[in-house]
Amino acid sequence: MVPLDSGVWAYLAAPGEISPTPATGVLPKGVLRDDYPLPPRPWRPLTPHHQALESTLVRLPAIRAPRLRRYMDAFRRAVPPVPTG
């Protein structure tokens, strides 16, 4: 498992939000800005690694629930199996 950068978390949590509080006007002399810079935007949508997602779903006891089972079946139809060996 790889930890995500805080900019990625900010993008996932609130894609339209760029800072904790919007800054307007001019700051008084000697006051430093405390908002963070724009997070880097991914050049394509974030997608899970298919083998990691499938192996995680298979281990969940809740996969027997109809809703997750339908999701798993649709995922298997959409992503062709990777040859091993």
PDB file of C-alpha atoms in Angstrom:
ATOM      1  CA  MET A   1       0.000   0.000   0.000  1.00  0.00           C
ATOM      2  CA  VAL A   2       1.301   3.455  -0.896  1.00  0.00           C
ATOM      3  CA  PRO A   3       0.279   6.585   1.051  1.00  0.00           C
ATOM      4  CA  LEU A   4      -1.300   9.353  -1.002  1.00  0.00           C
ATOM      5  CA  ASP A   5       0.040  12.890  -1.136  1.00  0.00           C
ATOM      6  CA  SER A   6      -2.047  15.497   0.666  1.00  0.00           C
ATOM      7  CA  GLY A   7      -2.747  17.221  -2.664  1.00  0.00           C
ATOM      8  CA  VAL A   8      -4.329  14.033  -4.010  1.00  0.00           C
ATOM      9  CA  TRP A   9      -6.478  13.736  -0.869  1.00  0.00           C
ATOM     10  CA  ALA A  10      -7.542  17.374  -1.246  1.00  0.00           C
ATOM     11  CA  TYR A  11      -8.491  16.751  -4.891  1.00  0.00           C
ATOM     12  CA  LEU A  12     -10.467  13.607  -3.991  1.00  0.00           C
ATOM     13  CA  ALA A  13     -12.202  15.169  -0.995  1.00  0.00           C
ATOM     14  CA  ALA A  14     -13.187  18.488  -2.586  1.00  0.00           C
ATOM     15  CA  PRO A  15     -12.234  18.814  -6.277  1.00  0.00           C
ATOM     16  CA  GLY A  16     -13.441  22.412  -6.599  1.00  0.00           C
ATOM     17  CA  GLU A  17     -11.899  23.692  -3.363  1.00  0.00           C
ATOM     18  CA  ILE A  18      -8.380  25.078  -3.653  1.00  0.00           C
ATOM     19  CA  SER A  19      -7.764  26.452  -0.163  1.00  0.00           C
ATOM     20  CA  PRO A  20      -9.265  26.140   3.322  1.00  0.00           C
ATOM     21  CA  THR A  21     -10.642  29.706   3.199  1.00  0.00           C
ATOM     22  CA  PRO A  22     -10.875  31.812   0.064  1.00  0.00           C
ATOM     23  CA  ALA A  23      -8.609  34.862   0.215  1.00  0.00           C
ATOM     24  CA  THR A  24      -9.892  38.184  -1.077  1.00  0.00           C
ATOM     25  CA  GLY A  25      -8.407  41.636  -1.080  1.00  0.00           C
ATOM     26  CA  VAL A  26      -4.885  42.608  -0.033  1.00  0.00           C
ATOM     27  CA  LEU A  27      -3.236  41.323   3.105  1.00  0.00           C
ATOM     28  CA  PRO A  28      -1.864  43.831   5.596  1.00  0.00           C
ATOM     29  CA  LYS A  29       1.862  44.474   5.529  1.00  0.00           C
ATOM     30  CA  GLY A  30       3.830  41.772   7.364  1.00  0.00           C
ATOM     31  CA  VAL A  31       1.056  39.152   7.205  1.00  0.00           C
ATOM     32  CA  LEU A  32       2.016  35.966   5.410  1.00  0.00           C
ATOM     33  CA  ARG A  33      -0.454  33.850   3.459  1.00  0.00           C
ATOM     34  CA  ASP A  34      -1.276  30.483   5.022  1.00  0.00           C
ATOM     35  CA  ASP A  35      -3.261  28.856   2.218  1.00  0.00           C
ATOM     36  CA  TYR A  36      -1.675  25.977   0.403  1.00  0.00           C
ATOM     37  CA  PRO A  37      -0.841  26.051  -3.323  1.00  0.00           C
ATOM     38  CA  LEU A  38      -3.054  24.488  -5.957  1.00  0.00           C
ATOM     39  CA  PRO A  39      -2.767  20.697  -5.837  1.00  0.00           C
ATOM     40  CA  PRO A  40      -1.454  19.079  -9.005  1.00  0.00           C
ATOM     41  CA  ARG A  41      -4.315  17.797 -11.144  1.00  0.00           C
ATOM     42  CA  PRO A  42      -4.028  14.284 -12.533  1.00  0.00           C
ATOM     43  CA  TRP A  43      -3.891  14.104 -16.329  1.00  0.00           C
ATOM     44  CA  ARG A  44      -6.391  11.249 -16.275  1.00  0.00           C
ATOM     45  CA  PRO A  45      -8.981   9.993 -13.767  1.00  0.00           C
ATOM     46  CA  LEU A  46      -7.673   7.969 -10.858  1.00  0.00           C
ATOM     47  CA  THR A  47      -8.466   4.301 -11.345  1.00  0.00           C
ATOM     48  CA  PRO A  48      -7.681   1.388  -9.046  1.00  0.00           C
ATOM     49  CA  HIS A  49      -5.245  -1.314 -10.052  1.00  0.00           C
ATOM     50  CA  HIS A  50      -7.514  -4.088 -11.306  1.00  0.00           C
ATOM     51  CA  GLN A  51      -5.696  -6.969  -9.596  1.00  0.00           C
ATOM     52  CA  ALA A  52      -5.509  -5.137  -6.268  1.00  0.00           C
ATOM     53  CA  LEU A  53      -9.189  -4.194  -6.428  1.00  0.00           C
ATOM     54  CA  GLU A  54     -10.319  -7.691  -7.344  1.00  0.00           C
ATOM     55  CA  SER A  55      -8.198  -9.397  -4.679  1.00  0.00           C
ATOM     56  CA  THR A  56      -9.536  -6.958  -2.079  1.00  0.00           C
ATOM     57  CA  LEU A  57     -13.159  -7.474  -3.127  1.00  0.00           C
ATOM     58  CA  VAL A  58     -12.813 -11.254  -3.118  1.00  0.00           C
ATOM     59  CA  ARG A  59     -11.633 -11.213   0.505  1.00  0.00           C
ATOM     60  CA  LEU A  60     -14.582  -9.157   1.758  1.00  0.00           C
ATOM     61  CA  PRO A  61     -17.316 -11.158   3.481  1.00  0.00           C
ATOM     62  CA  ALA A  62     -19.817  -8.579   2.203  1.00  0.00           C
ATOM     63  CA  ILE A  63     -19.096  -9.631  -1.412  1.00  0.00           C
ATOM     64  CA  ARG A  64     -21.941 -12.133  -0.988  1.00  0.00           C
ATOM     65  CA  ALA A  65     -24.378  -9.214  -0.733  1.00  0.00           C
ATOM     66  CA  PRO A  66     -26.284  -8.787  -4.025  1.00  0.00           C
ATOM     67  CA  ARG A  67     -25.150  -5.181  -4.594  1.00  0.00           C
ATOM     68  CA  LEU A  68     -21.432  -5.907  -4.220  1.00  0.00           C
ATOM     69  CA  ARG A  69     -21.774  -9.164  -6.119  1.00  0.00           C
ATOM     70  CA  ARG A  70     -23.305  -7.305  -9.097  1.00  0.00           C
ATOM     71  CA  TYR A  71     -20.443  -4.789  -8.937  1.00  0.00           C
ATOM     72  CA  MET A  72     -17.851  -7.582  -8.847  1.00  0.00           C
ATOM     73  CA  ASP A  73     -19.452  -9.398 -11.791  1.00  0.00           C
ATOM     74  CA  ALA A  74     -19.604  -6.182 -13.844  1.00  0.00           C
ATOM     75  CA  PHE A  75     -15.961  -5.454 -12.965  1.00  0.00           C
ATOM     76  CA  ARG A  76     -14.888  -8.927 -14.117  1.00  0.00           C
ATOM     77  CA  ARG A  77     -16.756  -8.478 -17.412  1.00  0.00           C
ATOM     78  CA  ALA A  78     -15.220  -5.032 -18.001  1.00  0.00           C
ATOM     79  CA  VAL A  79     -11.611  -5.938 -17.168  1.00  0.00           C
ATOM     80  CA  PRO A  80     -10.113  -8.906 -19.010  1.00  0.00           C
ATOM     81  CA  PRO A  81      -8.120 -11.317 -16.845  1.00  0.00           C
ATOM     82  CA  VAL A  82      -4.350 -10.862 -16.795  1.00  0.00           C
ATOM     83  CA  PRO A  83      -2.406 -13.963 -17.851  1.00  0.00           C
ATOM     84  CA  THR A  84      -0.187 -15.313 -15.074  1.00  0.00           C
ATOM     85  CA  GLY A  85       3.064 -17.076 -15.484  1.00  0.00           C
TER      86      GLY A  85
END
